Amino acid sequence: MSSLLIVGADRLGSIPQKLEGLGFKQITHVDGRKAQMVKKEIPSHIDLILVLTDFINHNLTSVLKKKAAEQNIPICYAKRSWCSIYQSIGRCNYGCDKETPCPFK
């Protein structure tokens, strides 16, 4: 179905397995703590970005938001808890076409 880029947190625990249960086939994780992360590009195969807000360089958040908008990639924000992630993905509507059902729900 789709590929997900998770930015933030050093370890994800069981979060990737739960996201696979929602239909994400490819999950890429970067910790987002290093200042040089702002220079990296978003991989071209990414369909959705999930930013874990409690474990990220704040400058990276604004740069990532700008790059995602330029590439029309939806971006969701959540804390590093499954409940917060699940709710964030479920209400994400950034850049989605309102006429078709959301592929991330």
XYZ file of N, CA and C in Angstrom:
315
model
N 0.829 -1.199 0.000
C 0.000 0.000 0.000
C 0.864 1.250 0.000
N 1.733 1.404 1.009
C 2.457 2.658 1.077
C 3.725 2.530 1.900
N 4.547 3.551 1.765
C 5.782 3.596 2.536
C 5.727 4.793 3.476
N 6.324 4.613 4.636
C 6.247 5.601 5.709
C 7.651 5.970 6.156
N 7.884 7.249 6.352
C 9.130 7.741 6.919
C 8.819 8.219 8.330
N 9.473 7.622 9.305
C 9.314 8.050 10.697
C 10.544 8.851 11.067
N 10.331 10.063 11.569
C 11.427 10.924 11.973
C 11.278 11.206 13.460
N 12.314 10.842 14.227
C 12.313 11.062 15.662
C 12.395 9.753 16.414
N 12.863 9.825 17.647
C 13.015 8.692 18.570
C 14.229 7.851 18.201
N 14.917 7.385 19.214
C 16.079 6.535 19.003
C 15.665 5.104 18.704
N 14.657 4.627 19.418
C 14.140 3.264 19.231
C 12.628 3.332 19.065
N 12.101 2.428 18.267
C 10.664 2.426 18.003
C 9.922 1.289 18.697
N 10.634 0.316 19.209
C 9.977 -0.804 19.877
C 9.066 -1.556 18.930
N 7.809 -1.738 19.309
C 6.858 -2.497 18.490
C 6.068 -1.631 17.512
N 6.370 -0.352 17.447
C 5.618 0.563 16.573
C 5.659 0.128 15.104
N 6.814 -0.266 14.530
C 6.810 -0.680 13.125
C 5.877 -1.859 12.835
N 5.833 -2.834 13.727
C 4.943 -3.981 13.514
C 3.478 -3.546 13.535
N 3.142 -2.636 14.413
C 1.756 -2.146 14.476
C 1.411 -1.347 13.220
N 2.371 -0.575 12.721
C 2.142 0.185 11.490
C 1.995 -0.746 10.287
N 2.749 -1.838 10.276
C 2.589 -2.825 9.207
C 1.181 -3.406 9.253
N 0.630 -3.553 10.443
C -0.740 -4.027 10.588
C -1.765 -3.067 10.009
N -1.396 -1.794 9.900
C -2.274 -0.802 9.277
C -2.103 -0.747 7.764
N -1.119 -1.486 7.236
C -0.954 -1.542 5.783
C 0.302 -0.891 5.244
N 1.170 -0.380 6.090
C 2.409 0.219 5.606
C 3.393 -0.890 5.273
N 3.826 -0.950 4.024
C 4.685 -2.029 3.549
C 6.161 -1.742 3.803
N 6.565 -0.489 3.694
C 7.965 -0.132 3.885
C 8.043 1.005 4.895
N 8.789 0.787 5.972
C 8.925 1.786 7.028
C 10.399 2.141 7.167
N 10.698 3.426 7.008
C 12.059 3.933 7.140
C 12.097 4.812 8.377
N 13.139 4.652 9.192
C 13.243 5.427 10.426
C 14.561 6.182 10.476
N 14.490 7.468 10.815
C 15.673 8.275 11.125
C 15.428 8.936 12.467
N 16.463 9.013 13.310
C 16.237 9.512 14.667
C 15.978 11.014 14.741
N 16.509 11.804 13.825
C 16.195 13.221 13.775
C 16.852 14.068 14.845
N 17.834 13.550 15.527
C 18.487 14.323 16.590
C 19.671 15.142 16.086
N 20.304 14.712 15.026
C 21.512 15.383 14.548
C 21.154 16.590 13.691
N 21.884 17.665 13.892
C 21.613 18.915 13.162
C 21.795 18.746 11.662
N 22.669 17.830 11.228
C 22.918 17.658 9.801
C 21.766 16.989 9.061
N 20.800 16.489 9.784
C 19.629 15.863 9.157
C 18.863 16.858 8.283
N 18.968 18.154 8.561
C 18.239 19.148 7.769
C 18.709 19.186 6.323
N 19.909 18.678 6.048
C 20.453 18.689 4.692
C 19.992 17.495 3.861
N 19.467 16.475 4.496
C 19.048 15.258 3.783
C 17.715 15.481 3.081
N 17.562 14.805 1.971
C 16.315 14.884 1.203
C 15.367 13.771 1.632
N 14.089 13.977 1.387
C 13.087 12.943 1.639
C 13.180 11.936 0.500
N 13.311 10.645 0.802
C 13.376 9.646 -0.279
C 12.147 9.728 -1.188
N 12.342 9.486 -2.459
C 11.269 9.668 -3.448
C 10.122 8.672 -3.293
N 10.364 7.533 -2.661
C 9.323 6.507 -2.549
C 8.398 6.699 -1.342
N 8.606 7.725 -0.547
C 7.826 7.931 0.683
C 6.430 8.465 0.362
N 5.409 7.836 0.990
C 4.017 8.256 0.798
C 3.486 9.088 1.962
N 4.048 8.909 3.151
C 3.584 9.612 4.345
C 4.758 9.782 5.295
N 4.805 10.933 5.973
C 5.844 11.195 6.968
C 5.179 11.290 8.327
N 5.762 10.611 9.292
C 5.302 10.674 10.679
C 6.427 11.257 11.509
N 6.184 12.409 12.130
C 7.176 13.069 12.965
C 6.826 12.800 14.426
N 7.767 12.195 15.142
C 7.587 11.961 16.573
C 8.150 13.182 17.298
N 7.259 14.033 17.755
C 7.606 15.382 18.208
C 8.410 15.446 19.487
N 8.359 14.420 20.318
C 9.084 14.516 21.578
C 10.534 14.060 21.468
N 10.974 13.665 20.281
C 12.362 13.220 20.090
C 12.933 13.733 18.776
N 12.924 15.044 18.553
C 13.396 15.548 17.266
C 14.033 16.925 17.424
N 15.015 17.181 16.585
C 15.622 18.494 16.488
C 14.543 19.448 15.950
N 14.274 20.533 16.639
C 13.158 21.410 16.263
C 13.361 22.114 14.927
N 14.595 22.447 14.584
C 14.858 23.039 13.279
C 14.522 22.042 12.169
N 14.807 20.776 12.405
C 14.502 19.743 11.424
C 12.999 19.667 11.153
N 12.198 19.871 12.170
C 10.745 19.831 11.997
C 10.282 20.850 10.961
N 10.769 22.073 11.065
C 10.335 23.105 10.115
C 10.872 22.844 8.711
N 12.105 22.369 8.595
C 12.684 22.057 7.283
C 11.931 20.886 6.649
N 11.643 19.883 7.447
C 10.924 18.707 6.957
C 9.519 19.085 6.478
N 8.858 19.941 7.215
C 7.513 20.398 6.828
C 7.556 21.099 5.468
N 8.555 21.927 5.253
C 8.692 22.641 3.985
C 8.971 21.669 2.833
N 9.906 20.734 3.055
C 10.246 19.770 2.002
C 9.057 18.865 1.672
N 8.319 18.468 2.684
C 7.144 17.615 2.456
C 6.095 18.364 1.635
N 5.897 19.636 1.940
C 4.923 20.436 1.181
C 5.350 20.574 -0.273
N 6.644 20.762 -0.510
C 7.145 20.894 -1.879
C 6.937 19.615 -2.685
N 6.973 18.465 -2.009
C 6.821 17.180 -2.692
C 5.405 16.613 -2.563
N 4.501 17.389 -1.976
C 3.110 16.958 -1.767
C 3.020 15.635 -1.002
N 3.809 15.519 0.042
C 3.789 14.335 0.898
C 3.057 14.707 2.184
N 2.026 13.977 2.551
C 1.328 14.261 3.807
C 2.272 14.058 4.991
N 2.093 14.879 6.020
C 2.927 14.782 7.210
C 2.024 14.791 8.441
N 2.300 13.890 9.359
C 1.540 13.777 10.602
C 2.497 13.939 11.771
N 1.968 14.448 12.869
C 2.772 14.662 14.063
C 2.158 13.887 15.219
N 3.018 13.234 16.007
C 2.529 12.469 17.150
C 3.629 12.357 18.193
N 3.216 12.015 19.391
C 4.185 11.654 20.421
C 4.552 10.187 20.205
N 5.586 9.717 20.903
C 6.034 8.337 20.724
C 5.205 7.392 21.584
N 3.940 7.344 21.313
C 3.055 6.358 21.941
C 2.133 5.849 20.840
N 1.782 4.584 20.908
C 0.961 4.012 19.861
C -0.378 4.737 19.750
N -0.972 5.088 20.863
C -2.261 5.782 20.841
C -2.155 7.108 20.074
N -1.127 7.881 20.367
C -0.934 9.164 19.693
C -0.662 8.973 18.200
N 0.150 7.978 17.857
C 0.468 7.707 16.452
C -0.786 7.286 15.691
N -1.543 6.369 16.262
C -2.755 5.864 15.621
C -3.755 6.997 15.384
N -3.939 7.858 16.374
C -4.858 8.988 16.223
C -4.356 9.983 15.187
N -3.063 10.240 15.175
C -2.495 11.196 14.226
C -2.661 10.728 12.785
N -2.373 9.466 12.535
C -2.527 8.931 11.180
C -4.000 8.925 10.773
N -4.885 8.633 11.701
C -6.312 8.588 11.409
C -6.927 9.930 11.080
N -6.349 11.016 11.590
C -6.923 12.338 11.316
C -6.062 13.172 10.380
N -5.005 12.560 9.869
C -4.125 13.259 8.931
C -4.900 13.589 7.659
N -4.926 14.840 7.265
C -5.588 15.200 6.011
C -4.772 16.211 5.214
N -3.550 16.401 5.591
C -2.685 17.336 4.898
C -2.445 16.875 3.472
N -2.846 17.661 2.510
C -2.558 17.370 1.119
C -3.388 16.266 0.487
N -4.355 15.706 1.214
C -5.140 14.600 0.652
C -6.255 15.123 -0.246
N -6.581 14.350 -1.234
C -7.702 14.637 -2.116
C -8.982 14.265 -1.373
N -9.858 15.221 -1.164
C -11.064 14.991 -0.361
C -12.091 14.093 -1.065
N -11.938 13.876 -2.374
C -12.925 13.088 -3.109
C -12.672 11.586 -3.030
N -11.473 11.186 -2.655
C -11.176 9.758 -2.547
C -10.925 9.418 -1.081
N -11.225 8.191 -0.673
C -10.980 7.807 0.721
C -9.491 7.883 1.067
N -9.206 8.252 2.288
C -7.816 8.373 2.740
C -7.168 6.987 2.768
N -6.020 6.813 2.113
C -5.359 5.506 2.101
C -4.654 5.188 3.415
N -4.571 6.150 4.329
C -3.854 5.933 5.566
C -4.760 5.643 6.748
N -6.047 5.502 6.530
C -6.975 5.199 7.627
C -7.212 3.724 7.717
